[in-house]
Amino acid sequence: MEALRQDDPRRFGRFTALARFDEGASAVRYVARDLASGESALITAARPELAAVPAFSRRFQAEARTAERLAGGWVAPPLDPGDTAKTPADEAEPLWTAAGYVPALPLAEAISIAGPLPERALRILGAGIAEILSRVHAAGSVLQGLAPGTVLLAADGPRLTAFGPLGAAASAEARPGGQLSVRLGYLTPEQIEGKEVSAASDLFVLGLLLAYAATGTTPFTEGPAEEATRRIAEDEPELDAVPEELRELIANCLAKDPDQRPTAGTVAAELALEGAAGLARGGWLPEPLAAAVADQEARVLALEVPEEGEATAEAEETDAPPAPEDARPTDPRTLREPKGVREAPVPEDARPVDAPPVAASGAPAAVESPATPGPEDARPVDAPALRKPADVAAPSGDADPGNGDIGEDRGTTRFLNTGPRPPQNDRPTTQLALPHELTAPRAPEALPAAPPAQPAAPLALPAGPVAPQQPGHTHGGPAPYPAAALPAGPAGPGGPGGGPMVSLPLPPAPAPAPDPAASRRTLLTIAAAAVGGLIVGGGSVAALGSGGTAEATDDKPAPKPRRTLPGQAPEPRWIYAHPASESSPLTTALWQDKLLVVTSESQASAVDLRTGKRLWQRADGAKGQAALAAGADLVFVATPTEFLWLSPKNGKVVHRVRYTEAFEDLPGLTVGRLAGSSGPVIWFTGSHTVVEKAPKPKKGKKRGKDKEVVEAYFFAYDIVQRKELWRTSVPAGRDPGTPAYRVVAERSADVLVRQDAASLTAAEVKKAKGKGSVRSFDQKTGKLLWAKQYGAASLEAATTGDEDGALYAAVGQDLQAFEADSTKPLWRVEGSEDSWFGTPLIAGPLIHTTERSRLVGAVERESGRLVWRRSTEVPGTGPAPSLTLSGSEKTLIAADAVQVTVFAAADGERLWKFQDIGSADPKGETVRASYRALAFGETVVVQRDRSFYAFPVA
């Protein structure tokens, strides 16, 4: 860190800048504080000269949205910027984001302080970054944000701070005509060959990053500069100094053939099977780095708001050319480096050189052509913690060749087919390359005279020396690659012609007309250069993976999906988007493996499970609970006022039983959530209010007031015969009075029931003394047989049971088995530290387990012996993932708020991951809903809010 400079902004919304944290090619980062709340933030402020470029503004916003969607775990969450001060009319409003400040050192600085990292630290570093990559790749995107300056080392693990090429750029500059030139520091073999990047490209860069962290130098740097690209494309990396235990894995990441590189999930598992967070418990940084992080934290806490005059005086006293980035100011206010810092020399051949621009695909820059409005779906969404220059217009469909605004910014997207529509560009672009339509030359008569362009490498070697405000290689950092001697274009170095630089946007060219039928249901995959992963929002859906027709357009079964790469989600059989004009789904259920029945505030609707096409909707089913099969030919739905039996063909109401009619002796009955079902029998709770008259007063006394009392019942009901089987009186729950029950086991003679802790009255909670209980009700009569507590299982403990008389409950951090009738402990499985078990899933001889720490596993039902345990590699907090088994019970699906992770049920092999990247609607809200999985046959339907995907599974 260093003191603020004269021209540094002092205010960012509610935050006041305290010091410079570091600076990169496209932005400067500041440590800032909300003086009202004391909250510290890390501000990333775009350089003003770049922020004024529309292409940069769009990409900066896109990368900010990526950070927002990846927030949690190893990605600091964005902060609310608060109200921003008005900017003078003659000044551009700063473009910036705010994230939570975490005391941490950039990797390059850490290496300069303590040298190469030890093996354990390397494992945690690599696993943490691989976990982030795994989440990005699960969405079918590429990150392209890895560099020694974008990875921070904090006390509890690594942090990633760049989410696209802008954040990881070695240099960036605005060029005439609104063109943005970006030079990247790392290059992969496929980019040298002119091929497009993929998820495997991120793994190559991760291998470079780990090799640097392990040795203090980057592979392929030894040798003549003019042979740099050849070495990257052909030579084997020098990994002799890498710890032997990690050498093979890093070598695999650096394989020349992308298909031979491991997936991010594989790397994360091999480096830290228990997850990076688990391995990092108890500390992971070498002592010098831990001390430096602690020192930084103390210095930030001690920072005071600098006065304007101080910075001005300092600037006047030092009226000299700006110091390079690795120069440390000597002013007393400058924050000093920790002791023991040693400088890492930069190899002579690693110094960047300037190079002329080329398109990311390797093609010369296209010439200007008429603009065509881009699809509205491609417009960026404003991120909450984002500010952009006032003079930069928001992207729109109208392109302006004069300022380089190409409207839709098609260089960051590819469109998948969504039914019959004109052919569209479907290149799997994952870099800063525009679609072929935008880079292909026009007809000769439309071309202005221009000198021919020289052949060039497709992406960036390091940029040459840049101005101090756009630093390249930083103090103590690695040399990305030696600069290759490339032929200069007609304009000389840095001019148009050829060289390892990405230039964007290219002048717009006519694009295929968007299909009106696709509209908001257009399937959009965001490339890493634009969003790098997760754009989620209300309204429409997004496809992950390869192109092709993803949405069913007729009644025919969906085509058989194509084979996909290991770790990548298979192509969906179909995708269904719940209409944005309707309220969000409340419940979803499968009916007879034929229908997906969705209920909402306004209606119930059904989707054909073969095609993903909606068949009908019925307003009578509004606010209904999950649909059940009432025999072979009726759909049963319980609404707040009645039971309905609907036709599966058209949704027509065949039978209707109102609660006022079925339960005449219980006027005003309120039916609660269904507790469970088995065949034709459902169990549910209900309550109604009665007036209890005051007792007759004694002679001479005044009569007391009548009072209202809630009476509650537990019911069994046959939905085929449409009749009540039994009811039994139970204690009323918390206001409004209906207790929430859940059937945890059904046995031949009884059903075992747990009451949700949230519905317990205050008196019941006090009586329980922190322990939960299970009630047994007779199957035939409903009579309460017993109520028991099991060990130290809490009121909120996840519990389930089996037909053989065993009960499985979370007890503290462990999972314990008991005899249900005697409460005798049978076995115990230890959980991970600071975590707890979610509801287990019984499957034959196994019990599948799930933990809040994101560990999923299997234990033997009889003995509790651990069979396997794997991490979903999703950092963050929240409930344990929910578990679902495929119809064959060969595949286990774990769903949480971040992603769906699919395992082989027998041995825990990770098969693939999936994340819904959502809608590109600028007005769409960010989706917060968790994922759900519903399995039937060889298909699993994954839901997230309004979006449904049918994936093939074993």
XYZ file of C-alpha atoms in Angstrom, residues 77-355:
279
model
C -18.866 -9.965 -1.726
C -19.749 -6.621 -3.306
C -20.872 -3.812 -1.009
C -23.695 -1.357 -1.375
C -22.037 1.855 -2.599
C -24.624 4.094 -0.975
C -25.549 7.507 -2.323
C -22.975 9.040 -4.617
C -22.110 12.704 -4.672
C -23.014 14.696 -7.759
C -20.178 15.075 -10.220
C -19.524 18.484 -11.817
C -20.936 18.776 -15.310
C -17.468 19.094 -16.863
C -16.172 15.925 -15.180
C -16.914 12.269 -15.825
C -18.330 10.310 -12.941
C -15.848 7.648 -11.802
C -16.439 4.018 -12.768
C -15.846 1.833 -9.707
C -16.912 -1.127 -7.612
C -16.745 -1.779 -3.887
C -16.035 -5.131 -2.243
C -15.417 -6.138 1.330
C -11.841 -5.529 2.410
C -9.939 -8.610 3.539
C -6.340 -8.209 4.764
C -4.306 -9.983 2.106
C -1.145 -9.811 -0.001
C -0.980 -10.092 -3.798
C 0.742 -13.335 -4.746
C 3.568 -11.473 -6.463
C 4.236 -9.427 -3.332
C 4.082 -12.538 -1.152
C 6.731 -14.241 -3.280
C 8.950 -11.169 -3.009
C 8.609 -11.282 0.799
C 9.009 -14.972 1.571
C 10.041 -16.647 -1.650
C 8.299 -19.744 -3.100
C 5.406 -21.171 -1.128
C 5.680 -24.532 0.689
C 3.720 -27.527 -0.554
C 0.758 -27.213 1.823
C 0.285 -23.558 0.967
C 0.520 -24.427 -2.727
C -2.223 -27.011 -2.294
C -4.526 -24.521 -0.584
C -3.783 -21.813 -3.135
C -4.393 -24.122 -6.092
C -7.477 -25.771 -4.609
C -9.077 -22.433 -3.764
C -8.562 -21.024 -7.250
C -9.645 -24.318 -8.836
C -12.857 -24.208 -6.807
C -13.641 -20.801 -8.295
C -12.776 -22.007 -11.788
C -14.978 -25.024 -11.285
C -17.945 -22.766 -10.564
C -17.199 -20.644 -13.627
C -16.694 -23.646 -15.899
C -19.894 -25.238 -14.628
C -21.666 -22.318 -16.285
C -19.978 -23.072 -19.616
C -17.726 -20.009 -19.373
C -14.031 -19.207 -19.138
C -12.520 -16.843 -16.566
C -9.324 -15.437 -18.114
C -8.726 -13.504 -14.926
C -5.728 -15.296 -13.410
C -2.454 -13.492 -12.828
C -0.084 -13.082 -9.863
C -1.535 -9.640 -9.236
C -5.164 -10.794 -9.209
C -4.702 -13.522 -6.602
C -4.454 -12.415 -2.974
C -3.290 -14.464 -0.006
C -5.421 -13.888 3.106
C -5.107 -15.480 6.531
C -7.856 -18.033 5.852
C -7.156 -18.782 2.192
C -6.695 -17.249 -1.262
C -8.916 -14.594 -2.837
C -9.505 -13.880 -6.507
C -9.994 -10.235 -7.470
C -10.217 -10.244 -11.287
C -13.008 -11.814 -13.282
C -12.048 -11.274 -16.869
C -9.283 -9.997 -19.121
C -9.572 -6.372 -17.992
C -8.730 -7.238 -14.420
C -5.832 -9.454 -15.460
C -4.509 -7.241 -18.252
C -0.809 -6.429 -18.430
C -1.762 -3.135 -20.070
C -4.828 -1.444 -21.481
C -5.219 1.749 -23.439
C -7.836 3.657 -25.363
C -7.176 4.166 -29.062
C -8.720 6.520 -31.576
C -12.224 5.717 -32.708
C -13.339 4.290 -29.383
C -11.119 1.232 -29.731
C -9.841 -0.498 -26.622
C -6.472 -2.256 -26.696
C -5.820 -4.877 -24.043
C -2.606 -6.855 -23.631
C -2.735 -10.012 -21.553
C 0.214 -11.374 -19.630
C -0.320 -15.102 -20.072
C -0.579 -16.998 -23.330
C -1.618 -20.613 -23.958
C -0.565 -22.986 -26.757
C -4.017 -22.971 -28.330
C -4.003 -19.187 -28.482
C -0.633 -19.230 -30.225
C -2.120 -21.602 -32.791
C -5.021 -19.224 -33.378
C -7.591 -21.417 -31.671
C -10.217 -20.203 -29.257
C -9.787 -20.546 -25.541
C -11.812 -22.935 -23.420
C -12.060 -24.007 -19.813
C -8.811 -25.905 -20.367
C -7.079 -22.575 -21.079
C -7.812 -21.456 -17.528
C -6.197 -24.685 -16.313
C -3.046 -23.951 -18.307
C -2.794 -20.514 -16.687
C -3.482 -22.071 -13.284
C -0.547 -24.403 -13.920
C 1.639 -21.398 -14.708
C 0.454 -19.640 -11.572
C 1.190 -22.663 -9.355
C 4.590 -23.146 -10.966
C 5.392 -19.513 -10.249
C 4.182 -19.799 -6.653
C 6.280 -22.955 -6.218
C 9.486 -21.661 -7.789
C 9.358 -17.870 -7.936
C 9.640 -17.960 -11.714
C 7.340 -18.754 -14.633
C 8.010 -21.725 -16.948
C 9.126 -21.048 -20.506
C 11.021 -17.857 -19.565
C 14.472 -19.330 -20.240
C 15.770 -18.747 -23.742
C 15.824 -16.146 -26.499
C 12.921 -13.730 -26.506
C 12.197 -14.288 -30.183
C 11.487 -17.965 -29.473
C 8.992 -17.353 -26.671
C 5.920 -18.438 -28.591
C 7.693 -21.554 -29.876
C 8.674 -22.555 -26.349
C 5.119 -22.135 -25.092
C 3.727 -24.128 -27.992
C 6.362 -26.862 -28.161
C 8.754 -27.078 -25.196
C 8.114 -28.896 -21.968
C 8.005 -26.638 -18.903
C 10.892 -26.508 -16.472
C 9.390 -27.905 -13.266
C 12.422 -29.390 -11.509
C 12.069 -26.914 -8.630
C 8.384 -27.743 -8.076
C 7.723 -30.076 -5.102
C 7.705 -33.645 -6.379
C 4.213 -34.355 -5.021
C 2.752 -31.584 -7.181
C 4.968 -31.837 -10.233
C 2.808 -34.282 -12.176
C -0.412 -32.361 -11.552
C 1.105 -29.043 -12.640
C 2.653 -30.719 -15.672
C -0.771 -32.062 -16.616
C -2.230 -28.563 -16.357
C 0.506 -27.379 -18.714
C -0.176 -30.057 -21.329
C -0.046 -28.681 -24.873
C -3.257 -30.453 -25.858
C -6.213 -28.849 -24.034
C -8.028 -32.188 -24.020
C -5.224 -33.682 -21.931
C -5.544 -31.135 -19.124
C -7.528 -32.027 -16.004
C -10.763 -30.267 -15.115
C -10.855 -27.660 -12.387
C -12.793 -30.046 -10.182
C -10.138 -32.713 -10.602
C -7.376 -30.273 -9.672
C -9.283 -29.090 -6.605
C -9.854 -32.668 -5.456
C -6.255 -33.757 -5.982
C -4.876 -30.752 -4.157
C -7.297 -30.742 -1.216
C -9.894 -33.490 -1.085
C -11.505 -31.870 1.946
C -11.591 -28.521 0.160
C -9.263 -25.550 0.415
C -11.083 -24.156 3.448
C -10.755 -27.456 5.282
C -7.044 -27.777 4.565
C -6.408 -24.157 5.526
C -7.885 -24.477 9.022
C -5.381 -23.564 11.676
C -3.407 -21.261 9.368
C -1.668 -21.870 6.068
C 0.671 -18.975 5.366
C 4.402 -19.109 6.181
C 5.277 -16.991 9.201
C 6.672 -13.988 7.241
C 3.489 -13.784 5.175
C 1.182 -14.252 8.146
C 3.029 -11.441 9.890
C 2.794 -9.230 6.791
C -0.969 -9.832 6.525
C -1.436 -9.049 10.221
C 0.715 -5.934 9.807
C -1.380 -4.795 6.874
C -4.572 -5.286 8.873
C -3.165 -3.225 11.749
C -2.044 -0.456 9.415
C -5.452 -0.293 7.744
C -7.150 -0.043 11.119
C -4.798 2.799 12.039
C -5.325 4.714 8.816
C -6.791 8.159 9.194
C -8.624 10.155 6.579
C -5.958 12.159 4.692
C -6.575 15.863 4.263
C -6.681 17.406 0.825
C -3.847 19.775 1.660
C -1.486 16.965 2.557
C -1.689 15.353 -0.832
C -1.404 18.691 -2.600
C 1.678 19.707 -0.619
C 3.256 16.370 -1.236
C 2.684 16.687 -4.960
C 4.207 20.178 -5.054
C 7.296 19.084 -3.160
C 7.896 16.204 -5.521
C 7.289 17.839 -8.871
C 8.934 15.081 -10.799
C 7.950 12.369 -13.261
C 5.658 9.762 -11.697
C 7.450 6.922 -9.992
C 7.085 3.443 -11.424
C 4.705 1.122 -9.631
C 7.439 -0.794 -7.874
C 8.854 2.374 -6.359
C 7.894 2.823 -2.731
C 7.359 6.440 -1.614
C 9.508 7.624 1.245
C 7.050 10.120 2.637
C 6.317 9.394 6.323
C 2.679 8.915 5.479
C 3.532 6.154 3.048
C 2.787 2.707 4.422
C 6.002 0.790 4.911
C 6.652 -2.722 3.678
C 7.140 -5.496 6.249
C 10.684 -6.316 7.192
C 12.502 -8.965 5.276
C 11.268 -7.972 1.835
C 13.584 -9.067 -0.879
C 13.243 -8.020 -4.463
C 12.790 -10.614 -7.163
C 14.814 -9.619 -10.226
C 12.967 -9.422 -13.507
C 14.621 -11.412 -16.325
C 15.876 -9.171 -19.061
C 14.014 -11.096 -21.736
C 10.797 -10.882 -19.799
C 10.339 -7.151 -20.143
C 7.243 -6.402 -22.209
C 7.501 -4.836 -25.599
C 4.853 -2.958 -27.498
C 2.979 -4.816 -30.154
